[in-house]
Short mmCIF file of C-alpha atoms in Angstrom, two decimals:
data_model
loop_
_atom_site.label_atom_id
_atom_site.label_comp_id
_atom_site.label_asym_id
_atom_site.label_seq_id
_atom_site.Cartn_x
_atom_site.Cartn_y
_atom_site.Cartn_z
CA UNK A 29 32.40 5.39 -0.36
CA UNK A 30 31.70 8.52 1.41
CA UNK A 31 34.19 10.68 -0.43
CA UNK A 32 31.36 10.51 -3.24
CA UNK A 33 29.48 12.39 -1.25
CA UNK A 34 29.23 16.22 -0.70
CA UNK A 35 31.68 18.03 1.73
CA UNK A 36 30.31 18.55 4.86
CA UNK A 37 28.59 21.96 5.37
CA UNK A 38 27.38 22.41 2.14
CA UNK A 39 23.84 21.60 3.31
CA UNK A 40 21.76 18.19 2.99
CA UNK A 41 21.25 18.30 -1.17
CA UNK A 42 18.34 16.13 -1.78
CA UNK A 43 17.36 14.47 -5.18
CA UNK A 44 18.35 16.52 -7.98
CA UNK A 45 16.29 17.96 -10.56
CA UNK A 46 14.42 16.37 -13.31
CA UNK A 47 16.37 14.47 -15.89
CA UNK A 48 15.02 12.89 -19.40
CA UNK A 49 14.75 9.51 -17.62
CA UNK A 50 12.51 11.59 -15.14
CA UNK A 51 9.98 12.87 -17.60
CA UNK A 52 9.73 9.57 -19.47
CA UNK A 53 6.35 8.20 -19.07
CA UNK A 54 5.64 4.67 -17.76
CA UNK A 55 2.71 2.51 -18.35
CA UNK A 56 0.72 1.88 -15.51
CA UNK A 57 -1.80 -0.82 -15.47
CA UNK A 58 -4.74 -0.87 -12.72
CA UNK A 59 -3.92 -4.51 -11.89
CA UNK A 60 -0.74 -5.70 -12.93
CA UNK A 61 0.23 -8.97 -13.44
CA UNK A 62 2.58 -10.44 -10.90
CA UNK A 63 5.38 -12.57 -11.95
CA UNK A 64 7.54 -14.19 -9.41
CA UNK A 65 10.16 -16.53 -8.83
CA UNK A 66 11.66 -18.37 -5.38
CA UNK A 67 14.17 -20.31 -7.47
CA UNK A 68 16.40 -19.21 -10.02
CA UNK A 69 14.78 -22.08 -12.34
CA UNK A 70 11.91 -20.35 -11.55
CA UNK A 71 12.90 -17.41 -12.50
CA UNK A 72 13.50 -18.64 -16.44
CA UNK A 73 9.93 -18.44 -16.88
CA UNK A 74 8.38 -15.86 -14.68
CA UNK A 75 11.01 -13.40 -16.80
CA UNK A 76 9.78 -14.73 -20.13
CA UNK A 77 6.12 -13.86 -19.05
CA UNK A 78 7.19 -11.06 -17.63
CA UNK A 79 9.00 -9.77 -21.03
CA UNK A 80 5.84 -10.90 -22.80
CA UNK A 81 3.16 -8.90 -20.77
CA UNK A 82 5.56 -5.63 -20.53
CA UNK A 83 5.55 -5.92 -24.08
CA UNK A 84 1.99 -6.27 -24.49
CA UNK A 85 1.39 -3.52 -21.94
CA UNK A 86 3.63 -1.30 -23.74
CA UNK A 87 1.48 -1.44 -27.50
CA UNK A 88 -2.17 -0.89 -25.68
CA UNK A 89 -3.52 2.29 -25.62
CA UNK A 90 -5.82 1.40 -22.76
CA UNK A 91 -2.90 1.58 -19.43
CA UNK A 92 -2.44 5.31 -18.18
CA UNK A 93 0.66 6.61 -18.34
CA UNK A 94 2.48 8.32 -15.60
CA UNK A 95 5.55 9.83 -14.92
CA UNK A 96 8.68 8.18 -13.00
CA UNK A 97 7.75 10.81 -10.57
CA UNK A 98 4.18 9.38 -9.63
CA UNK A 99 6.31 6.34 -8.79
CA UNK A 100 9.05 7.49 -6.36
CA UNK A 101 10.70 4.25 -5.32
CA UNK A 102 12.44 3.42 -8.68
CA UNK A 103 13.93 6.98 -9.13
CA UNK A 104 15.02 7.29 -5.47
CA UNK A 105 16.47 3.84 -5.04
CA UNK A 106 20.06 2.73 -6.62
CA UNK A 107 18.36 -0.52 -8.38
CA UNK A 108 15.85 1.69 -9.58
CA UNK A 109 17.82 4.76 -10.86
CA UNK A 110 19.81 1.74 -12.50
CA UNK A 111 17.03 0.59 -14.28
CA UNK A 112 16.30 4.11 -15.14
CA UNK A 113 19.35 4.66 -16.87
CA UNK A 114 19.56 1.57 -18.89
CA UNK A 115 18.58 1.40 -22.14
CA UNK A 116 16.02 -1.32 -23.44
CA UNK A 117 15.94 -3.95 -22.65
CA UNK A 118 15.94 -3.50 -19.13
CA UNK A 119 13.37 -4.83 -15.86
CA UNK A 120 13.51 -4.41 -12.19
CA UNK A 121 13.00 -7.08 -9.49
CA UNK A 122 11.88 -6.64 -5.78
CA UNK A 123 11.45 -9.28 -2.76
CA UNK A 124 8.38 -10.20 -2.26
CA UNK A 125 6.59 -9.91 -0.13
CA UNK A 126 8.36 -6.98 0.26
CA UNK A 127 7.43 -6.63 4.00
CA UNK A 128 10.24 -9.19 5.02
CA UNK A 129 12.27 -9.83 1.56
CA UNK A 130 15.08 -7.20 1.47
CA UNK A 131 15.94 -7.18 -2.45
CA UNK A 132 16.22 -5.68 -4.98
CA UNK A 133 17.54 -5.61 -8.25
CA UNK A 134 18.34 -4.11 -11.81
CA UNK A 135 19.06 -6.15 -15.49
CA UNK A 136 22.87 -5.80 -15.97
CA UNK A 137 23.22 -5.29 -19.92
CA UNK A 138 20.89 -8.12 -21.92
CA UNK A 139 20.81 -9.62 -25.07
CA UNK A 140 16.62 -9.45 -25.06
CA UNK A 141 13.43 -8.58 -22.77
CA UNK A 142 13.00 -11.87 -21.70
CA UNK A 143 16.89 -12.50 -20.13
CA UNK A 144 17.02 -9.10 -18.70
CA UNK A 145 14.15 -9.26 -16.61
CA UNK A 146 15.36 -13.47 -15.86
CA UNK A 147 18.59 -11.36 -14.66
CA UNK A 148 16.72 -8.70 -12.11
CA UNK A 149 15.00 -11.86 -10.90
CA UNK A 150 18.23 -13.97 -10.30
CA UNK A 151 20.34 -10.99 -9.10
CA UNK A 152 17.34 -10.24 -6.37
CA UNK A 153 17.18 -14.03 -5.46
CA UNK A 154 20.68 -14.16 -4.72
CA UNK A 155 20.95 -10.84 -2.53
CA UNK A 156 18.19 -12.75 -0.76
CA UNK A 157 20.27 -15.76 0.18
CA UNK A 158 23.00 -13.64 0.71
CA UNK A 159 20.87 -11.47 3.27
CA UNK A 160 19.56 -15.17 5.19
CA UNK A 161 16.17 -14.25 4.05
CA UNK A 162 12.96 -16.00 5.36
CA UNK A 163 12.21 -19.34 3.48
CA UNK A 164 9.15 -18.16 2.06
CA UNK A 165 10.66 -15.12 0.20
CA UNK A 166 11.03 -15.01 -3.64
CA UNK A 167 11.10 -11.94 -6.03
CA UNK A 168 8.74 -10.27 -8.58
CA UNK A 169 9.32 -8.29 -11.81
CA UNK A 170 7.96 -4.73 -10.64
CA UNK A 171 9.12 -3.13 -14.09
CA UNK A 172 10.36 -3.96 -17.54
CA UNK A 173 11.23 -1.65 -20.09
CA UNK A 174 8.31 0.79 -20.61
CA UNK A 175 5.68 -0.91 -18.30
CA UNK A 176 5.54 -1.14 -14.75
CA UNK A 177 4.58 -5.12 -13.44
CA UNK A 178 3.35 -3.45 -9.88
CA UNK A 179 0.29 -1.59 -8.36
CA UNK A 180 1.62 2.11 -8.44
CA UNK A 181 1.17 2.24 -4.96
CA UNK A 182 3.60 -0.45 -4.21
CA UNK A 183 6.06 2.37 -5.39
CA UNK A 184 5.87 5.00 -2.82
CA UNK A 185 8.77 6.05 -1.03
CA UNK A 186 9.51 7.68 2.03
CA UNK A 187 12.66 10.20 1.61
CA UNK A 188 12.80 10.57 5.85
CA UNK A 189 12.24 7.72 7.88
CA UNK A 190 13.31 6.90 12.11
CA UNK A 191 16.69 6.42 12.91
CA UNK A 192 18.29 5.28 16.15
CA UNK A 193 22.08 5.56 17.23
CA UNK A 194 23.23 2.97 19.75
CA UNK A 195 26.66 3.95 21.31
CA UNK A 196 28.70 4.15 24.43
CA UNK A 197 27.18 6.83 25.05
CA UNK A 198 23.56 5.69 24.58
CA UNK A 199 21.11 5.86 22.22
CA UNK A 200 20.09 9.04 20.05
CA UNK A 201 16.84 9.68 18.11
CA UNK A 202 17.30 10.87 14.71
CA UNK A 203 15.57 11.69 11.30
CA UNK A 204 17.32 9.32 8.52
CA UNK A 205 16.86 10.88 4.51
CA UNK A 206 17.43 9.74 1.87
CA UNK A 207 20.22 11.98 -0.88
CA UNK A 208 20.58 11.05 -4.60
CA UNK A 209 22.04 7.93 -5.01
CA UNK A 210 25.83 7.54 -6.42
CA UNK A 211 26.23 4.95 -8.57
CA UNK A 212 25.11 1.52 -6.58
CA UNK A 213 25.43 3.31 -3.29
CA UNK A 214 22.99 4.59 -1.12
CA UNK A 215 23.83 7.50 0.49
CA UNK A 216 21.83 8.39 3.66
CA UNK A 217 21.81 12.03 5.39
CA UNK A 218 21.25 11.59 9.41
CA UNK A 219 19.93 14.70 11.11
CA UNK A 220 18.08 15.96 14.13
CA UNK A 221 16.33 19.03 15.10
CA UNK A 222 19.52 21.20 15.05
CA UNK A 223 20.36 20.04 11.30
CA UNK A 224 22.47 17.12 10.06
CA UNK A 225 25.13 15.19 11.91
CA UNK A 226 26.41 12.35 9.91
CA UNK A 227 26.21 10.58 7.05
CA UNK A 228 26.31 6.87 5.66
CA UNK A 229 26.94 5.01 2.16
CA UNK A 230 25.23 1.81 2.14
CA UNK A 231 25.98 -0.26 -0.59
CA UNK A 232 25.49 -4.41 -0.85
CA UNK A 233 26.36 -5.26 2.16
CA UNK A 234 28.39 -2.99 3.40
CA UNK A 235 28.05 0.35 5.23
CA UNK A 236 30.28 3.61 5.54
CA UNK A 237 29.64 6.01 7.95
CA UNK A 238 30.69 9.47 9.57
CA UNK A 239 30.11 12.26 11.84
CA UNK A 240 30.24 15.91 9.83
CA UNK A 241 32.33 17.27 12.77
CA UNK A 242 34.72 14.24 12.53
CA UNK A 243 34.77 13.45 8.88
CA UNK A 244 38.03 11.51 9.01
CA UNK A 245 36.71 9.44 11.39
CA UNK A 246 35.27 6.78 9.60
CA UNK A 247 33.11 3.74 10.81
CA UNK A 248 32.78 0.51 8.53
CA UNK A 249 30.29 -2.30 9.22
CA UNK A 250 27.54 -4.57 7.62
CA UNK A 251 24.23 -4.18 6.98
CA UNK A 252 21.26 -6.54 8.11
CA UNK A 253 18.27 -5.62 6.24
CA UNK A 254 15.25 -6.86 7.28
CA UNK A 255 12.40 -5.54 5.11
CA UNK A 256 11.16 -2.45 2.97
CA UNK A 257 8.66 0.00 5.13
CA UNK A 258 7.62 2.43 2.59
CA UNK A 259 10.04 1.78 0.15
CA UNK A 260 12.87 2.27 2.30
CA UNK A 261 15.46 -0.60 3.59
CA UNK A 262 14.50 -1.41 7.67
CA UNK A 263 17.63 -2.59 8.79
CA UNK A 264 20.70 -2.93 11.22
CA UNK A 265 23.97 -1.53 10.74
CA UNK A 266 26.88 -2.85 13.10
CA UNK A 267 29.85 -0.66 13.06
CA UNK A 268 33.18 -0.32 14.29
CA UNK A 269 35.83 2.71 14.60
CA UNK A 270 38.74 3.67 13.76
CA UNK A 271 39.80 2.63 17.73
CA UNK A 272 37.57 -0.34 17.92
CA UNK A 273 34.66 1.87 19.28
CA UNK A 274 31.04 -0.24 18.35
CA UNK A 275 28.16 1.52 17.08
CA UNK A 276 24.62 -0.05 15.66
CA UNK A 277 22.69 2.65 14.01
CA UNK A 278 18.46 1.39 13.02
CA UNK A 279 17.15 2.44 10.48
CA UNK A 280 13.20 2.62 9.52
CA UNK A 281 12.27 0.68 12.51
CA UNK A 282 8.59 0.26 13.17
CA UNK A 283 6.61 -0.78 16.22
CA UNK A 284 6.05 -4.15 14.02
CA UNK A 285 9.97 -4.49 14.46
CA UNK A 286 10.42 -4.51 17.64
CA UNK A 287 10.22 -7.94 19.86
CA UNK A 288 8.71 -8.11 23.33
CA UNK A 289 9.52 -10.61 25.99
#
């Protein structure tokens, strides 16, 4: 996966510019309706309703529209650049609550408004299961087509978050940011106050990483996401070298994270 990315040395890149999916305008209700599902038979209906009320959202002249800009999460996350990109119909689920649901999901290609957003919601459910997620989680429409199903708040994003690398030889402190996604990878920049050292492609469940001085060097692991903190994945990633060597790198850890005897 990291081969996507830029060569090392050519500097950290960062989100790239504005594209027409960008400067397409969203609506964006003052208090959405939430539509959620803990069971893919759930999720039949809460999609239909959620079709229905995008829909609805979409013809009134009374929600403000804003920019994909004013709501950073869906252009700087893969499932949401996905959603970008798709033409209609299209939706986007989350976990939720988002605190401890780690999900999240785009429509694949759908015959009409009401299946696609059924799909985000059953694609999210499963990554849920597939992540061991608390009992208590289920997943919620955030966007469909032209309307977004979420407070606008609930879309903030934070491009640099903690980091902490755990290896033989100890643990670092560093700044994890996020770069412009390639296709349904993450990529993930991982710097400190003398400039960037490494980088990671997190995708599914999987995880990709290497040091810029040692680029062939590459470590492969899993992920163990535990939660979104401001829009970014908290989570765990266990990895192994190329000579066996372990290394667990944290990523958006809060104080609410860690457990104290």
């Amino acid at each position: 996966m990291l081969t996507a990315c830029a060569a090392p040395g050519t500097g950290v890149g960062g989100l790239s510019g504005p594209s027409p999916a960008d400067l397409a305008r969203l609506a964006a209700p003052e208090a959405p309706p939430a539509y959620e599902a803990k069971t893919a038979a759930e999720a039949r209906l809460a999609g239909s309703r959620a079709a229905e009320a995008a829909q609805r959202i979409g013809a009134e002249s009374g929600p403000r529209r804003v920019e994909v800009a004013a709501a950073p999460w869906i252009r700087a996350s893969p499932e949401g650049a996905a959603f970008l990109a798709s033409a209609y119909p299209r939706a986007l689920a989350r976990g939720a609550p988002p605190a401890s649901c780690p999900a999240a999901a785009a429509s694949p290609p759908a015959p009409d408004a009401a299946s696609a957003a059924e799909a985000a919601l059953t694609a999210c459910l499963a990554q849920l299961e597939r992540r061991g997620a608390e009992p208590d989680c289920g997943c919620r429409v955030v966007a469909a087509d032209g309307a977004l199903l979420a407070p606008l708040e609930s879309f903030a994003f934070a491009p640099a978050v903690s980091a902490f690398l755990i290896g033989p030889e100890g643990a670092r402190r560093l700044v994890a940011e996020a770069l412009k996604p390639i296709g349904r990878a993450e990529i993930v920049s991982f710097r400190d106050l003398t400039g960037e050292k490494a980088r990671a492609a997190l995708i599914d469940e999987s995880a990709e990483f290497a040091f810029l001085d040692k680029p062939e060097a590459r470590w492969r692991g899993a992920r163990e996401p535990f939660g979104w903190r401001r829009g970014r994945l908290a989570e765990r990633l266990s990895l192994t070298g190329p000579a066996g060597e372990r290394l667990t790198l944290l990523i958006g850890v809060e104080a609410r994270d860690v457990i104290s005897d």
